[in-house]
CSV table of C-alpha atoms in Angstrom, one decimal:
chain,number,residue,atom,x,y,z
I,103,ASP,CA,0.1,0.2,0.2
I,104,ALA,CA,1.1,3.5,-0.8
I,105,LYS,CA,2.1,5.7,2.1
I,106,THR,CA,-0.2,8.4,4.1
I,107,THR,CA,1.1,11.1,5.8
I,108,GLN,CA,-1.7,12.9,7.8
I,109,PRO,CA,-1.1,16.1,10.4
I,110,THR,CA,-1.2,14.7,14.0
I,111,SER,CA,-3.9,17.0,15.4
I,112,MET,CA,-6.5,19.4,14.1
I,113,ASP,CA,-9.0,21.9,15.8
I,114,CYS,CA,-12.1,22.7,14.3
I,115,ALA,CA,-15.1,25.3,15.5
I,116,GLU,CA,-18.9,23.9,15.9
I,117,GLY,CA,-20.7,24.6,13.0
I,118,ARG,CA,-17.8,25.1,10.4
I,119,ALA,CA,-16.6,23.0,7.9
I,120,ALA,CA,-13.5,20.5,9.0
I,121,ASN,CA,-10.7,19.8,6.1
I,122,LEU,CA,-8.7,17.1,6.9
I,123,PRO,CA,-5.6,16.8,4.3
I,124,CYS,CA,-3.9,13.7,3.7
I,125,ASN,CA,-0.6,13.3,1.1
I,126,HIS,CA,-0.2,10.0,-0.6
I,127,SER,CA,2.6,11.2,-2.8
I,128,THR,CA,3.3,7.6,-4.2
I,129,ILE,CA,-0.2,6.3,-5.0
I,130,SER,CA,-0.4,4.1,-7.9
I,131,GLY,CA,-2.9,4.3,-10.8
I,132,ASN,CA,-5.0,1.4,-9.7
I,133,GLU,CA,-4.9,2.7,-6.0
I,134,TYR,CA,-8.1,4.3,-3.8
I,135,VAL,CA,-8.2,6.7,-1.0
I,136,TYR,CA,-10.4,5.7,1.9
I,137,TRP,CA,-11.5,7.2,5.1
I,138,TYR,CA,-12.3,6.0,8.3
I,139,ARG,CA,-12.7,7.3,11.7
I,140,GLN,CA,-12.7,6.1,14.7
I,141,ILE,CA,-14.8,7.9,18.1
I,142,HIS,CA,-12.8,7.4,21.3
I,143,SER,CA,-13.5,3.7,22.4
I,144,GLN,CA,-15.4,2.7,19.5
I,145,GLY,CA,-14.7,0.4,16.3
I,146,PRO,CA,-13.7,2.4,13.5
I,147,GLN,CA,-16.2,3.5,10.9
I,148,TYR,CA,-15.8,3.9,7.3
I,149,ILE,CA,-16.8,7.4,5.9
I,150,ILE,CA,-16.2,7.0,1.9
I,151,HIS,CA,-13.6,6.5,-0.7
I,152,GLY,CA,-12.4,7.6,-4.4
I,153,LEU,CA,-10.4,7.0,-7.1
I,154,LYS,CA,-9.9,10.4,-9.0
I,155,ASN,CA,-13.1,11.8,-9.0
I,156,ASN,CA,-14.4,13.9,-6.0
I,157,GLU,CA,-17.2,12.1,-4.0
I,158,THR,CA,-20.1,13.3,-1.9
I,159,ASN,CA,-22.0,11.0,0.4
I,160,GLU,CA,-24.2,11.6,3.6
I,161,MET,CA,-21.5,12.1,5.9
I,162,ALA,CA,-18.5,14.0,3.8
I,163,SER,CA,-16.9,14.5,0.4
I,164,LEU,CA,-13.6,13.3,-0.5
I,165,ILE,CA,-11.9,16.1,-2.8
I,166,ILE,CA,-8.6,14.6,-4.6
I,167,THR,CA,-6.3,16.7,-6.3
I,168,GLU,CA,-5.6,16.3,-10.6
I,169,ASP,CA,-2.3,14.4,-9.7
I,170,ARG,CA,-3.7,12.5,-6.9
I,171,LYS,CA,-1.1,12.7,-4.7
I,172,SER,CA,-2.7,14.5,-1.8
I,173,SER,CA,-7.0,14.6,-0.8
I,174,THR,CA,-8.9,15.8,1.7
I,175,LEU,CA,-12.0,15.1,3.7
I,176,ILE,CA,-14.6,17.7,3.9
I,177,LEU,CA,-17.2,17.9,7.0
I,178,PRO,CA,-19.2,20.3,5.9
I,179,HIS,CA,-20.9,21.5,9.3
I,180,ALA,CA,-18.5,19.9,12.0
I,181,THR,CA,-20.6,18.8,15.3
I,182,LEU,CA,-19.2,17.8,18.7
I,183,ARG,CA,-19.8,14.3,17.9
I,184,ASP,CA,-16.9,14.6,14.8
I,185,THR,CA,-14.6,14.8,17.5
I,186,ALA,CA,-12.5,11.6,16.6
I,187,VAL,CA,-9.3,10.1,14.9
I,188,TYR,CA,-9.7,10.2,11.3
I,189,TYR,CA,-7.7,7.7,9.2
I,190,CYS,CA,-6.5,8.0,5.1
I,191,ILE,CA,-5.6,4.4,3.8
I,192,VAL,CA,-5.2,4.0,-0.1
I,193,ARG,CA,-5.7,0.5,-1.7
I,194,ALA,CA,-5.7,-1.2,-4.7
I,195,GLN,CA,-9.2,-2.7,-5.7
I,196,GLY,CA,-9.3,-6.3,-6.0
I,197,GLY,CA,-6.9,-9.2,-4.9
I,198,TYR,CA,-5.9,-9.2,-1.3
I,199,GLN,CA,-4.3,-6.6,0.5
I,200,LYS,CA,-4.4,-6.1,4.4
I,201,VAL,CA,-5.8,-2.7,5.7
I,202,THR,CA,-3.3,-1.0,7.8
I,203,PHE,CA,-4.2,1.6,9.7
I,204,GLY,CA,-1.6,4.4,10.4
I,205,THR,CA,-1.7,7.0,13.2
I,206,GLY,CA,-4.2,9.5,11.9
I,207,THR,CA,-5.1,13.2,12.5
I,208,LYS,CA,-7.2,13.5,15.9
I,209,LEU,CA,-9.8,16.1,15.2
I,210,GLN,CA,-11.0,17.9,18.0
I,211,VAL,CA,-14.1,19.8,17.5
I,212,ILE,CA,-14.3,23.0,19.7
I,213,PRO,CA,-17.8,24.2,21.2
J,59,ASN,CA,-29.6,-6.2,9.4
J,60,ALA,CA,-27.4,-6.6,11.9
J,61,GLY,CA,-23.6,-5.4,11.7
J,62,VAL,CA,-20.4,-7.2,12.7
J,63,MET,CA,-21.3,-8.9,15.9
J,64,GLN,CA,-18.7,-9.3,18.9
J,65,ASN,CA,-18.7,-11.1,22.1
J,66,PRO,CA,-18.0,-10.8,24.6
J,67,ARG,CA,-17.9,-6.8,24.9
J,68,HIS,CA,-15.9,-7.0,28.0
J,69,LEU,CA,-13.6,-9.8,29.3
J,70,VAL,CA,-11.9,-9.8,32.2
J,71,ARG,CA,-9.1,-12.9,32.9
J,72,ARG,CA,-6.3,-13.6,35.4
J,73,ARG,CA,-2.8,-14.5,34.0
J,74,GLY,CA,-2.4,-17.7,32.5
J,75,GLN,CA,-5.9,-18.1,31.7
J,76,GLU,CA,-7.7,-18.5,28.1
J,77,ALA,CA,-9.8,-16.0,26.1
J,78,ARG,CA,-12.0,-16.6,23.4
J,79,LEU,CA,-13.1,-13.8,21.2
J,80,ARG,CA,-15.7,-13.8,19.1
J,81,CYS,CA,-17.0,-12.2,15.8
J,82,SER,CA,-20.1,-13.0,13.4
J,83,PRO,CA,-19.3,-10.9,10.4
J,84,MET,CA,-22.2,-9.2,8.4
J,85,LYS,CA,-24.6,-11.2,6.5
J,86,GLY,CA,-23.4,-12.0,3.1
J,87,HIS,CA,-19.7,-11.1,3.9
J,88,SER,CA,-17.0,-13.7,3.9
J,89,HIS,CA,-13.8,-11.9,4.8
J,90,VAL,CA,-12.8,-11.1,8.7
J,91,TYR,CA,-10.1,-9.5,9.8
J,92,TRP,CA,-9.1,-9.1,13.3
J,93,TYR,CA,-7.2,-5.9,14.8
J,94,ARG,CA,-5.4,-5.0,18.1
J,95,GLN,CA,-5.3,-1.5,20.3
J,96,LEU,CA,-3.3,-1.3,23.0
J,97,PRO,CA,-4.4,1.6,25.5
J,98,GLU,CA,-3.7,5.0,23.9
J,99,GLU,CA,-2.3,3.5,20.5
J,100,GLY,CA,-3.8,2.6,17.0
J,101,LEU,CA,-4.9,-0.4,15.7
J,102,LYS,CA,-2.7,-3.2,14.7
J,103,PHE,CA,-3.5,-5.6,11.8
J,104,MET,CA,-3.5,-9.5,13.5
J,105,VAL,CA,-5.2,-11.4,11.1
J,106,TYR,CA,-6.8,-11.6,7.9
J,107,LEU,CA,-9.4,-15.1,7.6
J,108,GLN,CA,-11.8,-16.3,4.9
J,109,LYS,CA,-14.3,-19.1,5.5
J,110,GLU,CA,-12.2,-21.8,6.7
J,111,ASN,CA,-8.8,-20.1,5.7
J,112,ILE,CA,-6.4,-18.1,6.9
J,113,ILE,CA,-5.1,-15.7,4.4
J,114,ASP,CA,-2.3,-13.5,6.2
J,115,GLU,CA,-1.5,-14.2,9.6
J,116,SER,CA,1.8,-11.3,9.5
J,117,GLY,CA,0.5,-9.4,12.4
J,118,MET,CA,-0.3,-12.4,15.1
J,119,PRO,CA,2.2,-13.2,17.7
J,120,LYS,CA,4.1,-16.3,17.0
J,121,GLU,CA,3.1,-17.9,20.1
J,122,ARG,CA,-0.4,-18.0,22.0
J,123,PHE,CA,-2.8,-16.5,19.4
J,124,SER,CA,-4.9,-18.3,16.8
J,125,ALA,CA,-7.3,-17.6,15.0
J,126,GLU,CA,-10.0,-19.5,13.0
J,127,PHE,CA,-13.4,-18.8,10.8
J,128,PRO,CA,-15.2,-22.1,10.4
J,129,LYS,CA,-17.5,-23.0,7.6
J,130,GLU,CA,-20.6,-22.4,10.5
J,131,GLY,CA,-20.3,-20.4,13.3
J,132,PRO,CA,-18.4,-17.4,14.0
J,133,SER,CA,-14.6,-16.7,13.6
J,134,ILE,CA,-12.8,-16.8,17.1
J,135,LEU,CA,-9.7,-15.4,18.4
J,136,ARG,CA,-8.1,-17.6,21.1
J,137,ILE,CA,-5.4,-16.5,23.7
J,138,GLN,CA,-3.8,-18.8,25.1
J,139,GLN,CA,-2.0,-18.5,28.9
J,140,VAL,CA,-3.0,-14.2,29.0
J,141,VAL,CA,-0.3,-12.1,30.3
J,142,ARG,CA,-1.0,-8.7,31.2
J,143,GLY,CA,0.2,-7.0,28.1
J,144,ASP,CA,-2.7,-8.9,26.2
J,145,SER,CA,-4.9,-6.2,27.7
J,146,ALA,CA,-6.2,-4.3,25.0
J,147,ALA,CA,-9.6,-4.2,23.0
J,148,TYR,CA,-9.7,-6.3,20.1
J,149,PHE,CA,-11.5,-5.4,16.9
J,150,CYS,CA,-13.4,-7.5,14.3
J,151,ALA,CA,-14.1,-6.0,10.8
J,152,SER,CA,-16.0,-7.8,7.7
J,153,SER,CA,-16.1,-6.9,4.1
J,154,TRP,CA,-17.5,-8.7,0.9
J,155,ALA,CA,-15.5,-11.0,-1.0
J,156,THR,CA,-15.1,-9.0,-4.3
J,157,GLY,CA,-16.6,-5.7,-5.9
J,158,SER,CA,-16.6,-2.2,-5.3
J,159,GLY,CA,-17.4,-3.1,-1.5
J,160,ALA,CA,-14.7,-5.7,-0.9
J,161,ASN,CA,-12.0,-2.7,0.7
J,162,VAL,CA,-14.6,-1.6,2.7
J,163,LEU,CA,-14.6,-2.9,6.2
J,164,THR,CA,-17.1,-3.0,8.6
J,165,PHE,CA,-16.1,-3.1,12.1
J,166,GLY,CA,-18.0,-4.4,15.4
J,167,ALA,CA,-17.7,-2.4,18.8
J,168,GLY,CA,-15.0,-4.5,19.9
J,169,SER,CA,-14.1,-7.0,22.5
J,170,ARG,CA,-12.0,-5.5,25.5
J,171,LEU,CA,-9.7,-8.1,27.4
J,172,THR,CA,-8.4,-7.2,30.9
J,173,VAL,CA,-5.9,-9.4,32.6
J,174,LEU,CA,-5.3,-8.8,36.3
């Protein structure tokens, strides 16, 4: 799997957009970008994934740069319940690849 | 449609005893992953299984730990002769075998093992 780099921590004011960056400069053409989050002591939760087009679902938006070397997860209106560790992972479709989690970004939403 | 079910949620064992953690994947999922999370640390991959097969156990400690995913029934992570260092949260995840959802893992709530 390509290596990803994320900031260790970020703060965001409640109600504002949270923009979480991820660098994956060695990403291969067949690798997707996946985002998960882990709210304190709970099981991780899948958020969104994409290949090269921007993606949006009910939880978040994913913006992938044209060269695919970085991406940004956007939580449009952060709430206190969005406080969590956010993990960016790159992984190819098909075949077996174990999913490894790095240290992620600790997002603190502030009232 | 129940999610990934793990039990027990909390387990207390004395040193030297055995711990058995169970994981029932989501309906239709045939792939199971186990992860360990030590207090204040990240998720560490342990093992990946398909029905009746261990595909990747590169993250499993060489001794005392074993995992299975039988044809019928839940996946089981077994820890023999537990030590205090085994105290952790153990998370199970499952996924589809193929298709675009194959890389989307659904996690359970975890089993928290405390070794006295």
